[in-house]
mmCIF file of C-alpha atoms (C1' of nucleotides) in Angstrom:
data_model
loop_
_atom_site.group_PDB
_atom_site.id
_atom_site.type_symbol
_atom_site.label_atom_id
_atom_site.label_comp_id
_atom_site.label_asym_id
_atom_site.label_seq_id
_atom_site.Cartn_x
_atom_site.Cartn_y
_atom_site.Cartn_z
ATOM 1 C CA UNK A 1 99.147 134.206 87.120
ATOM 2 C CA UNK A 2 99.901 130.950 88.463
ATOM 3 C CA UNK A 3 102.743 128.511 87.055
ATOM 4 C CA UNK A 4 101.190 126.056 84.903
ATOM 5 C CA UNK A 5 104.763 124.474 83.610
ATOM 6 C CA UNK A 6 106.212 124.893 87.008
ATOM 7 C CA UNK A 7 105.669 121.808 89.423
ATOM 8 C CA UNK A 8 103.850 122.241 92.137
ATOM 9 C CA UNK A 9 106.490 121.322 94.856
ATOM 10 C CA UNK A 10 105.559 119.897 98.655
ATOM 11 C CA UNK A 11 105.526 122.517 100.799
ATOM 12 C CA UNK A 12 106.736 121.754 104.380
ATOM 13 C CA UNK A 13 103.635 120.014 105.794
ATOM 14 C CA UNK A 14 103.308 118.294 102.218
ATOM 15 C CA UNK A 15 106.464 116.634 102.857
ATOM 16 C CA UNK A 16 106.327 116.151 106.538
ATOM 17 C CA UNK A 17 103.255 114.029 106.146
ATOM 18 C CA UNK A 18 105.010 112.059 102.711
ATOM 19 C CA UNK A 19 107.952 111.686 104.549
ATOM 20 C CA UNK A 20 106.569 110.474 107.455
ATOM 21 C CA UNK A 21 104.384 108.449 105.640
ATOM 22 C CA UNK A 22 107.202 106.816 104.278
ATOM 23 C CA UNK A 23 109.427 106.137 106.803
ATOM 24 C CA UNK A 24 106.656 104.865 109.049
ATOM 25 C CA UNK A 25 105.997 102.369 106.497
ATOM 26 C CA UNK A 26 109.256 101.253 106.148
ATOM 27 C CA UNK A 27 110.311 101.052 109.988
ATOM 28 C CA UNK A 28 107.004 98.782 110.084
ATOM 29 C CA UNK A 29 107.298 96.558 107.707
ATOM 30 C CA UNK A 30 111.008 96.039 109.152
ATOM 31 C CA UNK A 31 109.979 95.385 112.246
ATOM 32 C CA UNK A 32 106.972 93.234 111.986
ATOM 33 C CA UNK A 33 108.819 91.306 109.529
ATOM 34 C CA UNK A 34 111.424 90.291 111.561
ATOM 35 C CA UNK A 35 109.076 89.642 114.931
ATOM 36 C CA UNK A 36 106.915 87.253 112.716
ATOM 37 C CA UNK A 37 110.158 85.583 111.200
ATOM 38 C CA UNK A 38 111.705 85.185 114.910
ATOM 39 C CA UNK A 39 108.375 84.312 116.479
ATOM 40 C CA UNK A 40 106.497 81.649 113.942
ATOM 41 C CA UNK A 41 109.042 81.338 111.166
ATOM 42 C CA UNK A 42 106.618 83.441 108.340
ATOM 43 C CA UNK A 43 107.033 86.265 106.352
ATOM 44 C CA UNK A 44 104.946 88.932 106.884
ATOM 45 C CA UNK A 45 103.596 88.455 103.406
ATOM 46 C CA UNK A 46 102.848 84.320 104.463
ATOM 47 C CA UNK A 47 101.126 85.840 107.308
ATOM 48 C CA UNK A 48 98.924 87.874 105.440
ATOM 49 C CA UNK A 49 98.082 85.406 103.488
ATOM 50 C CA UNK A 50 96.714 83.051 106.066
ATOM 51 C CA UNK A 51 95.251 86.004 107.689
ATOM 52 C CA UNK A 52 92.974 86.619 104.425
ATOM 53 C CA UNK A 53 92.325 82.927 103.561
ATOM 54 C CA UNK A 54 91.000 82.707 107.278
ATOM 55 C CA UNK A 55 88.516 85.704 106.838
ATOM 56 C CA UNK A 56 87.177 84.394 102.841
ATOM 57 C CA UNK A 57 84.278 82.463 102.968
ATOM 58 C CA UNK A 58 85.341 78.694 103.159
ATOM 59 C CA UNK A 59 89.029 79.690 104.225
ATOM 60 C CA UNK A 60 89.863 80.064 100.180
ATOM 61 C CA UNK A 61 90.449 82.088 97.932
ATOM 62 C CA UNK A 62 90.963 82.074 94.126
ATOM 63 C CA UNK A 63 94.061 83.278 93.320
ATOM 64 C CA UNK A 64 93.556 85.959 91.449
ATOM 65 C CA UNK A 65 91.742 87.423 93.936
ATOM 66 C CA UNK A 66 94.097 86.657 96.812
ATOM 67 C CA UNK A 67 96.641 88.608 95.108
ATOM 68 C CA UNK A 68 94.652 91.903 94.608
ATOM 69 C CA UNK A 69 93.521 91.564 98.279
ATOM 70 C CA UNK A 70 97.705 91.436 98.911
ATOM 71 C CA UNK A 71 98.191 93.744 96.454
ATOM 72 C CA UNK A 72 100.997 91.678 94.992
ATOM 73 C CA UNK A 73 101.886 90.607 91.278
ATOM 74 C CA UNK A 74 100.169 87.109 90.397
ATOM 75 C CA UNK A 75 103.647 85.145 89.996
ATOM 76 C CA UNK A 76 104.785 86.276 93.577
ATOM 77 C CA UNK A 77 101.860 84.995 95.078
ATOM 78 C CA UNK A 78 102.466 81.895 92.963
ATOM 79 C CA UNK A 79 105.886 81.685 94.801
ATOM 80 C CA UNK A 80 104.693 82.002 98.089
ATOM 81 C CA UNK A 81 101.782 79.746 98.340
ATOM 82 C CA UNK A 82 104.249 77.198 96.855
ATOM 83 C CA UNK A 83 106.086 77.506 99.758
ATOM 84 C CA UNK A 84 102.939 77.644 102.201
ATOM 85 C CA UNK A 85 101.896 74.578 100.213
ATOM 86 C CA UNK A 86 105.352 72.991 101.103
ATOM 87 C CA UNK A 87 105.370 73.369 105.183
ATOM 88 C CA UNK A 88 101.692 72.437 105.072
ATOM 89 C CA UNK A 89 99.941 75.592 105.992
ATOM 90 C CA UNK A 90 98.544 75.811 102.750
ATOM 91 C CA UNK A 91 96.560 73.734 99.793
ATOM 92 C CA UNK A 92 95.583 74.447 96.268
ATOM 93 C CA UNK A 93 92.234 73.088 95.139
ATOM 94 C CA UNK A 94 90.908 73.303 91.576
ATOM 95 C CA UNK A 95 88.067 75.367 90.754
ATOM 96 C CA UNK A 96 84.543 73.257 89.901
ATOM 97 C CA UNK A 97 83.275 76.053 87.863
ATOM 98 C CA UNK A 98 86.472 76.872 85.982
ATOM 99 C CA UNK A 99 89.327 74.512 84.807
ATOM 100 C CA UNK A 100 91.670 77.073 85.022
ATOM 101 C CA UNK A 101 91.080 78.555 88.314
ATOM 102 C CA UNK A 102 92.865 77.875 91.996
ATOM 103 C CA UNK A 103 91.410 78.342 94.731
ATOM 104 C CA UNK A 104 94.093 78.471 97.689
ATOM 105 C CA UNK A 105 92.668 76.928 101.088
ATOM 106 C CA UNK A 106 93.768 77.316 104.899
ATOM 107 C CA UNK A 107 94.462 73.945 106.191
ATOM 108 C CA UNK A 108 93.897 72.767 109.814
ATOM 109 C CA UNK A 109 97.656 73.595 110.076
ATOM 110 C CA UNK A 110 97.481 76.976 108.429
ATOM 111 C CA UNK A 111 94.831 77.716 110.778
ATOM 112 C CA UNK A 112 96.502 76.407 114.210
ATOM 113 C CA UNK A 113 100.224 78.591 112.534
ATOM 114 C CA UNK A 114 97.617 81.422 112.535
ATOM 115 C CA UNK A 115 95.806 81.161 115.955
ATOM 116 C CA UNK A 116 99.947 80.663 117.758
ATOM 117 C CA UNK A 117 101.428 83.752 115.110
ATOM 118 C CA UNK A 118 99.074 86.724 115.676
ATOM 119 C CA UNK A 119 98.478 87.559 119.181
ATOM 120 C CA UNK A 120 102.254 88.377 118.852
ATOM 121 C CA UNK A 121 101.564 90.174 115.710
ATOM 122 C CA UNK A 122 98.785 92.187 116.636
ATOM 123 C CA UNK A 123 100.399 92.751 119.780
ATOM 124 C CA UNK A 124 103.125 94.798 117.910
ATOM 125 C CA UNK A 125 100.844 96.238 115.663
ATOM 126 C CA UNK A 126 99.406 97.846 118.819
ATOM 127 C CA UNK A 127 102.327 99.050 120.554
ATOM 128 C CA UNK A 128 104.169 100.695 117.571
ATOM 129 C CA UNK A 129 101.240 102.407 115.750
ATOM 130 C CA UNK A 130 97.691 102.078 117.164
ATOM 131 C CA UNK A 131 98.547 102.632 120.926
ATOM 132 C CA UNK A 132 100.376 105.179 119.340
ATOM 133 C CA UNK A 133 97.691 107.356 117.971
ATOM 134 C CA UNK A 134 94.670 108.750 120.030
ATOM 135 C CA UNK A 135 91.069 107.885 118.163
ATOM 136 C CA UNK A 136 90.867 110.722 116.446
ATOM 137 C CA UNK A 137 94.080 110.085 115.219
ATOM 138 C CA UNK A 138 93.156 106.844 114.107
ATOM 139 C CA UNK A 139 89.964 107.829 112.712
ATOM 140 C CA UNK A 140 91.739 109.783 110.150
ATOM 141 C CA UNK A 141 94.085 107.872 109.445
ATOM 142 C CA UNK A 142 91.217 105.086 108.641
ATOM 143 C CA UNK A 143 89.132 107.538 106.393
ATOM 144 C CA UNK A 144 91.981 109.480 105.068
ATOM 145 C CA UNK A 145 93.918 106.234 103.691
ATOM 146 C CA UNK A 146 91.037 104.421 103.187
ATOM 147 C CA UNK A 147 90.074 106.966 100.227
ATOM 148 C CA UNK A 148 93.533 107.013 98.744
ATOM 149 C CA UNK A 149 93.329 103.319 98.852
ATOM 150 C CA UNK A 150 90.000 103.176 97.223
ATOM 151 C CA UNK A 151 91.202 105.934 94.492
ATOM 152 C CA UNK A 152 94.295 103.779 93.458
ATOM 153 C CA UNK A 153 91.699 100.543 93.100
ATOM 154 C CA UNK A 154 89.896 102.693 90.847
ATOM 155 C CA UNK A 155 92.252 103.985 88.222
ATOM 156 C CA UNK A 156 94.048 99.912 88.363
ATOM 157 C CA UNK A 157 91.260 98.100 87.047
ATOM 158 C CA UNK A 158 90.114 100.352 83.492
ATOM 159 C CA UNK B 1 87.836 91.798 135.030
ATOM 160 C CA UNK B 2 90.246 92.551 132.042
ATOM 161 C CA UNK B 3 91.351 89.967 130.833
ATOM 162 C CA UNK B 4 95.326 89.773 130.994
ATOM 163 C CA UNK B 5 96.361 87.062 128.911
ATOM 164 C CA UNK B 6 94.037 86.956 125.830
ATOM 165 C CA UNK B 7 95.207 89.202 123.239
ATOM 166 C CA UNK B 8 94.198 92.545 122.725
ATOM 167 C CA UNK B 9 92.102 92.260 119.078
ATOM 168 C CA UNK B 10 91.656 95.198 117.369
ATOM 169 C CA UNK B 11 88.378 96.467 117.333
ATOM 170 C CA UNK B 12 86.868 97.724 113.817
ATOM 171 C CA UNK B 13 88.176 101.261 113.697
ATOM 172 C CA UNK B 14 91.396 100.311 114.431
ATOM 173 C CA UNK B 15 91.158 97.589 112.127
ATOM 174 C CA UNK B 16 90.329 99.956 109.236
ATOM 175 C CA UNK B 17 93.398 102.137 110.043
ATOM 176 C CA UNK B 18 95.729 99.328 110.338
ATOM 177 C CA UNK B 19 94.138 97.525 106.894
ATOM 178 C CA UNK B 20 94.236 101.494 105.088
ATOM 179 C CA UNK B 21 97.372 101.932 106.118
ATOM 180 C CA UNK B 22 99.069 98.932 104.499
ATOM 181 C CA UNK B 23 96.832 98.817 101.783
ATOM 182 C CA UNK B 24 97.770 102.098 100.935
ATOM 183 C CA UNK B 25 101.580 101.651 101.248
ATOM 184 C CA UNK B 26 101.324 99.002 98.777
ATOM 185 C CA UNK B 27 99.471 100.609 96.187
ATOM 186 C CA UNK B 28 101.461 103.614 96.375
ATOM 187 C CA UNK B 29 104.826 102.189 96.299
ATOM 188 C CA UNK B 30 104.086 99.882 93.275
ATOM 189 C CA UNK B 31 102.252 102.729 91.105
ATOM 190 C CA UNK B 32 105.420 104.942 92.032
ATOM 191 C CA UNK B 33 107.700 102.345 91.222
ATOM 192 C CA UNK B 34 106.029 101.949 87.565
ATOM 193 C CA UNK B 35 106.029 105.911 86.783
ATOM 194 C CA UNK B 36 109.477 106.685 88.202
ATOM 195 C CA UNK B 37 110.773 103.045 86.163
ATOM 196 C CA UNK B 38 108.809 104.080 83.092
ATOM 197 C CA UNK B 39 109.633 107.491 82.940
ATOM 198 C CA UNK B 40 113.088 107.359 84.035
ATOM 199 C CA UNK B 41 114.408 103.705 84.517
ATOM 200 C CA UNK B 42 114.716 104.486 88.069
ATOM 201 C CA UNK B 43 113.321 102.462 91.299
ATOM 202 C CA UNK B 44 111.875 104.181 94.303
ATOM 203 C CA UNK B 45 114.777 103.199 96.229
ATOM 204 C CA UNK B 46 117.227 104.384 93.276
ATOM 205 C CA UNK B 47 115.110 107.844 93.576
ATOM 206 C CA UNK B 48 115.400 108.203 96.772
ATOM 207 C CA UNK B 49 118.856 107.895 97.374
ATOM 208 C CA UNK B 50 119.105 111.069 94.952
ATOM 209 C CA UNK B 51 116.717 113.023 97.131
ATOM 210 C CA UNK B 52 118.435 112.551 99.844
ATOM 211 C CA UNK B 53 122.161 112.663 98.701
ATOM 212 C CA UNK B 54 120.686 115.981 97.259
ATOM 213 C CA UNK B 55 119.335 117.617 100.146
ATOM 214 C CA UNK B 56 122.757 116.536 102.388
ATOM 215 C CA UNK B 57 125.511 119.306 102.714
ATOM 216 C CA UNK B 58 128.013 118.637 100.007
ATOM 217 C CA UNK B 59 125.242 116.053 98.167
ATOM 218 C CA UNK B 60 127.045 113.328 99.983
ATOM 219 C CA UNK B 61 126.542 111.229 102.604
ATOM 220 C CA UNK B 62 128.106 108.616 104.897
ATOM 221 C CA UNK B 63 127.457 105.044 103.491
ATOM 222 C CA UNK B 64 125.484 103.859 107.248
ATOM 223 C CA UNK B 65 124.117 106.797 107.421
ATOM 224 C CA UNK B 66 122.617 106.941 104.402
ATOM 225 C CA UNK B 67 120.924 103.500 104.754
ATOM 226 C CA UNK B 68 119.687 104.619 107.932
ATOM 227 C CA UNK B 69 117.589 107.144 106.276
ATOM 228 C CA UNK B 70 116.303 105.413 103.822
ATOM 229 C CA UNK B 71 115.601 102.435 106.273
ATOM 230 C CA UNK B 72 117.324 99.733 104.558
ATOM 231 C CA UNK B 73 120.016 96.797 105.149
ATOM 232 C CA UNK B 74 123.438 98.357 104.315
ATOM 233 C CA UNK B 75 124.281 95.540 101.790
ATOM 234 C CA UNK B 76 120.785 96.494 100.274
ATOM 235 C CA UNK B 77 122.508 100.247 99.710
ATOM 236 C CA UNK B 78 125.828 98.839 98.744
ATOM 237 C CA UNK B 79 124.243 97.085 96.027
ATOM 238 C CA UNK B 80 121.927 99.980 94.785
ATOM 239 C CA UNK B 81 125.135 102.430 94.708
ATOM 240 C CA UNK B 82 127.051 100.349 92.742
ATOM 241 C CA UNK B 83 123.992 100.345 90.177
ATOM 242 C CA UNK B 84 123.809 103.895 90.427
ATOM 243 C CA UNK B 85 127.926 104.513 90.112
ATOM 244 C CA UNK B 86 127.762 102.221 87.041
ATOM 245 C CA UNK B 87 124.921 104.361 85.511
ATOM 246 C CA UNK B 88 127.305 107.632 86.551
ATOM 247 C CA UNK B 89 124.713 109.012 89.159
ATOM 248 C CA UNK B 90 126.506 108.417 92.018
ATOM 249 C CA UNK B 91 130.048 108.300 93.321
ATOM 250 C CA UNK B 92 131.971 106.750 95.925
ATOM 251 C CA UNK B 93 134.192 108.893 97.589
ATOM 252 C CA UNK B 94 136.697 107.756 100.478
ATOM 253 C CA UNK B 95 136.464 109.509 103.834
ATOM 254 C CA UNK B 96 139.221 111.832 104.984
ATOM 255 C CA UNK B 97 138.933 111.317 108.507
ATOM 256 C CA UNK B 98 138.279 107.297 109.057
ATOM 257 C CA UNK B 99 139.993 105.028 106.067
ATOM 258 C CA UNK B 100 136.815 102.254 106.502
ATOM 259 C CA UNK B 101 134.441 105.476 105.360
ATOM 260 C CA UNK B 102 132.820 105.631 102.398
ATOM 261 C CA UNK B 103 130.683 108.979 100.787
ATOM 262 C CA UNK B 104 128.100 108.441 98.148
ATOM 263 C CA UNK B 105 128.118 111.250 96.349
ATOM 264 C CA UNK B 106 125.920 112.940 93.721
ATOM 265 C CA UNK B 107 127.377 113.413 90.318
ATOM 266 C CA UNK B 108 126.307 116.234 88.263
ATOM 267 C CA UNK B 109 124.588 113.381 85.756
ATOM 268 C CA UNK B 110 122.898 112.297 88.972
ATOM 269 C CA UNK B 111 121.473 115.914 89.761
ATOM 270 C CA UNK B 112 120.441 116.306 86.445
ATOM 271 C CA UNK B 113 118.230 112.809 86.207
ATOM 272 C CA UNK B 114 116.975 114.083 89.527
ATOM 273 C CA UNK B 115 116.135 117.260 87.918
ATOM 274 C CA UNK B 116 114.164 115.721 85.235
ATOM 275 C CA UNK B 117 112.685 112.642 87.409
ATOM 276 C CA UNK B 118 111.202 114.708 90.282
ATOM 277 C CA UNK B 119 108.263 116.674 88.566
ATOM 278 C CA UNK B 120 106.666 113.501 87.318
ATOM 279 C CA UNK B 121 107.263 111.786 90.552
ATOM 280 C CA UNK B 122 106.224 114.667 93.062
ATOM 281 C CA UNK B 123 102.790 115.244 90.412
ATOM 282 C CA UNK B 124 101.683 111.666 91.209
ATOM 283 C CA UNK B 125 102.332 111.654 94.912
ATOM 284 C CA UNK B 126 100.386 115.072 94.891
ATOM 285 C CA UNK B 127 97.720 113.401 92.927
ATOM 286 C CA UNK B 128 97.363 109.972 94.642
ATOM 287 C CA UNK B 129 97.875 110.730 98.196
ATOM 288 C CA UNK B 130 98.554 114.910 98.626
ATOM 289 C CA UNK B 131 95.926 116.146 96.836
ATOM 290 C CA UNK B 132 93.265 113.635 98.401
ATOM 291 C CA UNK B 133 93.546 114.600 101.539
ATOM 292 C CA UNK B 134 92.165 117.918 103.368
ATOM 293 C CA UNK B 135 95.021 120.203 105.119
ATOM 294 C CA UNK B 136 93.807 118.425 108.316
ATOM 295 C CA UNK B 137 94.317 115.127 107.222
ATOM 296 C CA UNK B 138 97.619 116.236 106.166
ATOM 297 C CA UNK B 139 98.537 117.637 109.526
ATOM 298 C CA UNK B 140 97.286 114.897 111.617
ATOM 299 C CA UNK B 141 98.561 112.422 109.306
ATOM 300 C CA UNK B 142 102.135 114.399 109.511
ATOM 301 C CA UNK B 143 102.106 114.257 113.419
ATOM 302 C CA UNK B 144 101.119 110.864 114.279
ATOM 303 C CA UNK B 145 103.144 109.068 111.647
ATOM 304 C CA UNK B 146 105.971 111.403 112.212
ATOM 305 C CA UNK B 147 105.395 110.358 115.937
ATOM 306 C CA UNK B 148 105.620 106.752 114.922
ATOM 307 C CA UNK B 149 108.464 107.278 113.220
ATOM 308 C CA UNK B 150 110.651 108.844 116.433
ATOM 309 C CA UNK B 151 109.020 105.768 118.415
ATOM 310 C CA UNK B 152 110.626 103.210 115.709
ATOM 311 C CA UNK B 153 113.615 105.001 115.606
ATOM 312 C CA UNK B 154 114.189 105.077 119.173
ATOM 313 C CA UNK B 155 114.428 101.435 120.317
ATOM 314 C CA UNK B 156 116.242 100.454 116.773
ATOM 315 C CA UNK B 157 119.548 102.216 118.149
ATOM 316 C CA UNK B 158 119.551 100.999 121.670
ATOM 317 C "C1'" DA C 1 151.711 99.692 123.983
ATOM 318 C "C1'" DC C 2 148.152 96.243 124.823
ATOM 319 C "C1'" DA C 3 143.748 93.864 124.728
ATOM 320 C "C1'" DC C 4 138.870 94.512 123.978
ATOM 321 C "C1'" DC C 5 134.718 95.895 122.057
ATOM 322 C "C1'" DT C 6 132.414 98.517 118.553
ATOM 323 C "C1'" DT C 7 131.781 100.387 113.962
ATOM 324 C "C1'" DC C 8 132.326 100.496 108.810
ATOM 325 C "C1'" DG C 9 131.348 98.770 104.413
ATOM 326 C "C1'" DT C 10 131.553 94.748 101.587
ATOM 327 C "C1'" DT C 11 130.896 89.986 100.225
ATOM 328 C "C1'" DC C 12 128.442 85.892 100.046
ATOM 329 C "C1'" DG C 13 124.537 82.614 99.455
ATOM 330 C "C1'" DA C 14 119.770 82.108 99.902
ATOM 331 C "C1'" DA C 15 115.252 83.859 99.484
ATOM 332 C "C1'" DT C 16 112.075 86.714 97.352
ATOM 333 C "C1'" DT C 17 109.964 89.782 93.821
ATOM 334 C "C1'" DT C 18 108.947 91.343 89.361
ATOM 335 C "C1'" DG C 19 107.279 91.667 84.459
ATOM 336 C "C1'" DA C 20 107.034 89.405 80.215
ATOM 337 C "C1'" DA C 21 105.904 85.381 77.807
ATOM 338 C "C1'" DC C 22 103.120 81.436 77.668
ATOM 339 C "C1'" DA C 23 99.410 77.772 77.162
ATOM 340 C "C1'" DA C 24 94.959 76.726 78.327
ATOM 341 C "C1'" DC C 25 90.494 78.062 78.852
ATOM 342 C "C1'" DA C 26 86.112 81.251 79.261
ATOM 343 C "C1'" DG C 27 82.728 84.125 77.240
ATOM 344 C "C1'" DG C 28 80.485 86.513 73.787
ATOM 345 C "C1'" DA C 29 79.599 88.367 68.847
ATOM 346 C "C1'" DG C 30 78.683 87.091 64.540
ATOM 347 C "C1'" DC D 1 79.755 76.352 65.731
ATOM 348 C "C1'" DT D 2 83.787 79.707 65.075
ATOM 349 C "C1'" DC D 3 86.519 83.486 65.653
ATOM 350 C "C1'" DC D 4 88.181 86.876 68.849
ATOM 351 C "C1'" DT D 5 89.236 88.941 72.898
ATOM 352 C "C1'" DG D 6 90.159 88.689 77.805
ATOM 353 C "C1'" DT D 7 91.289 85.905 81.824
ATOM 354 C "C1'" DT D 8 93.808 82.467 84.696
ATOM 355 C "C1'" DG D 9 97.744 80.699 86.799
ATOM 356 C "C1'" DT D 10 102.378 79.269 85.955
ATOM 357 C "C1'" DT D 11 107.097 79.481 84.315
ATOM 358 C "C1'" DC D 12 111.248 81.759 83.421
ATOM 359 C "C1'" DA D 13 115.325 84.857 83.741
ATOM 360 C "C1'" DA D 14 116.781 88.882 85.827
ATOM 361 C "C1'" DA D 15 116.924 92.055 89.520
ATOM 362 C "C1'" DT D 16 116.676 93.018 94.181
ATOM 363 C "C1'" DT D 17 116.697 92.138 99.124
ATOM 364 C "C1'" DC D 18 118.220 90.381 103.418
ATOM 365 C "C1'" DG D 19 121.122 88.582 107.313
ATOM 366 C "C1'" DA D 20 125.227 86.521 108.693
ATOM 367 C "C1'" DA D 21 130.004 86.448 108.380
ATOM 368 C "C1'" DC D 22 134.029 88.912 107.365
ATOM 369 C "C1'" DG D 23 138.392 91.892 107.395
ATOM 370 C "C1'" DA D 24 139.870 96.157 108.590
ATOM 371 C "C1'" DA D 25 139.958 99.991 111.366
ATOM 372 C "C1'" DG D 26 138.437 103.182 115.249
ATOM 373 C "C1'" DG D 27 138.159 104.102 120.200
ATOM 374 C "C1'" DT D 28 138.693 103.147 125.077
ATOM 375 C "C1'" DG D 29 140.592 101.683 129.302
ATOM 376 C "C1'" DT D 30 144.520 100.014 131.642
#
DNA sequence: ACACCTTCGTTCGAATTTGAACAACAGGAG
DNA sequence: CTCCTGTTGTTCAAATTCGAACGAAGGTGT
């Protein structure tokens, strides 16, 4: 009979891919973070957020929505388009159809930071994890990740 | 002709695996960090150092080395092992063989909390990112990140 | 023994992140 | 219209993170 109390442990390719999972992430985010913050003076999270303001329709964003796209906690993102706001890359603009929403907009600025920070960015991207990877390897990845993503949107939101 | 100074964009597919793969990270990390901080005040990072300090030889580990493993600044460990030696999980234990060494060590408190932390922990990375995936998406997943990884690794040291 | 460079872990200040609490508003049921 | 419930963005204190600077010690070559 099979252990219903018991937990089912990783077994050795379990935790090979968790681990490596992991620790990929980690290295990563290490790394990009501190080429952006040598390169253009941003956070990786700053980045980001220009990156999605300059793909929404009008170059803003509510706020609320910003954040899930980020996948941050509302008063963080609060904090860092503050600072955005401050060095100019950045403006809030009040929402016509609801007093209490924000939308956050790319300025000329924002735009220009973007346009001088990326090639850099997606130039690392590319050397330390999709040059890495053959297609197929990618293509996994993609589908793979992109369901586990989709399943943890799911289960958020109810 | 290729062109040789404009960036190299990423085309869709890779796109998708670069946008799944961060989105993913996210989502993961902050629904572990809620279960393991609900159902045992514990942080991911707090966790983790008891996994590994647990799997070393003598449960104890060099201070550097440890950060190194769990990718992190070594005053980010310093402070997360004095947490942990004020809540009796870990101790610090002075290193025979070179006076500036320090050993963080795992208490018997600490392998017991690990005990009862790691069955809730390892059932919701089974369920959110394990169990999603097929055996190949495991494998593949395993191979390349694990590949990325050694890459990282590599020119961090040199 | 000496100088020289590296490594070890900590300390320090600044920056960032988080969740809870909050006030203001939106939207619908009655 | 009037309650009632959910949403929106911000504020706040507390916790965490990082990098730079540091003192102390190891290791090497001469």
């Amino acid at each position: 009979m099979p252990p219903l109390n018991e937990p089912r442990w990783l077994d050795p390719d379990e935790m090979a891919a968790w681990r490596g999972f992991v620790t990929a992430s980690n290295l990563l985010n290490r790394r990009l973070e501190r080429q952006l913050k040598e390169d253009s003076g941003l956070s990786h999270q700053q980045y980001e957020i220009l990156v999605h303001l300059s793909a929404a329709p009008g170059d803003s964003l509510r706020m609320t929505e910003l954040a899930d796209k980020l996948v941050t906690s509302k008063s963080g993102l609060t904090y860092q388009v503050t600072q955005l706001e401050r060095t100019g890359l950045v403006a809030r603009r009040s929402c016509p159809s609801d007093v209490r929403g924000v939308f956050a907009e790319l300025t000329d600025q924002g735009r220009e930071m973007l346009r001088q920070a990326a090639p850099g960015h997606v130039a690392l991207v590319r050397e330390l994890l999709i040059d890495v990877l053959s297609r197929e390897q990618l293509a996994v990845l993609a589908e793979g990740l992109g369901e586990v993503s989709a399943r943890l949107r799911l289960d958020e939101t109810p």
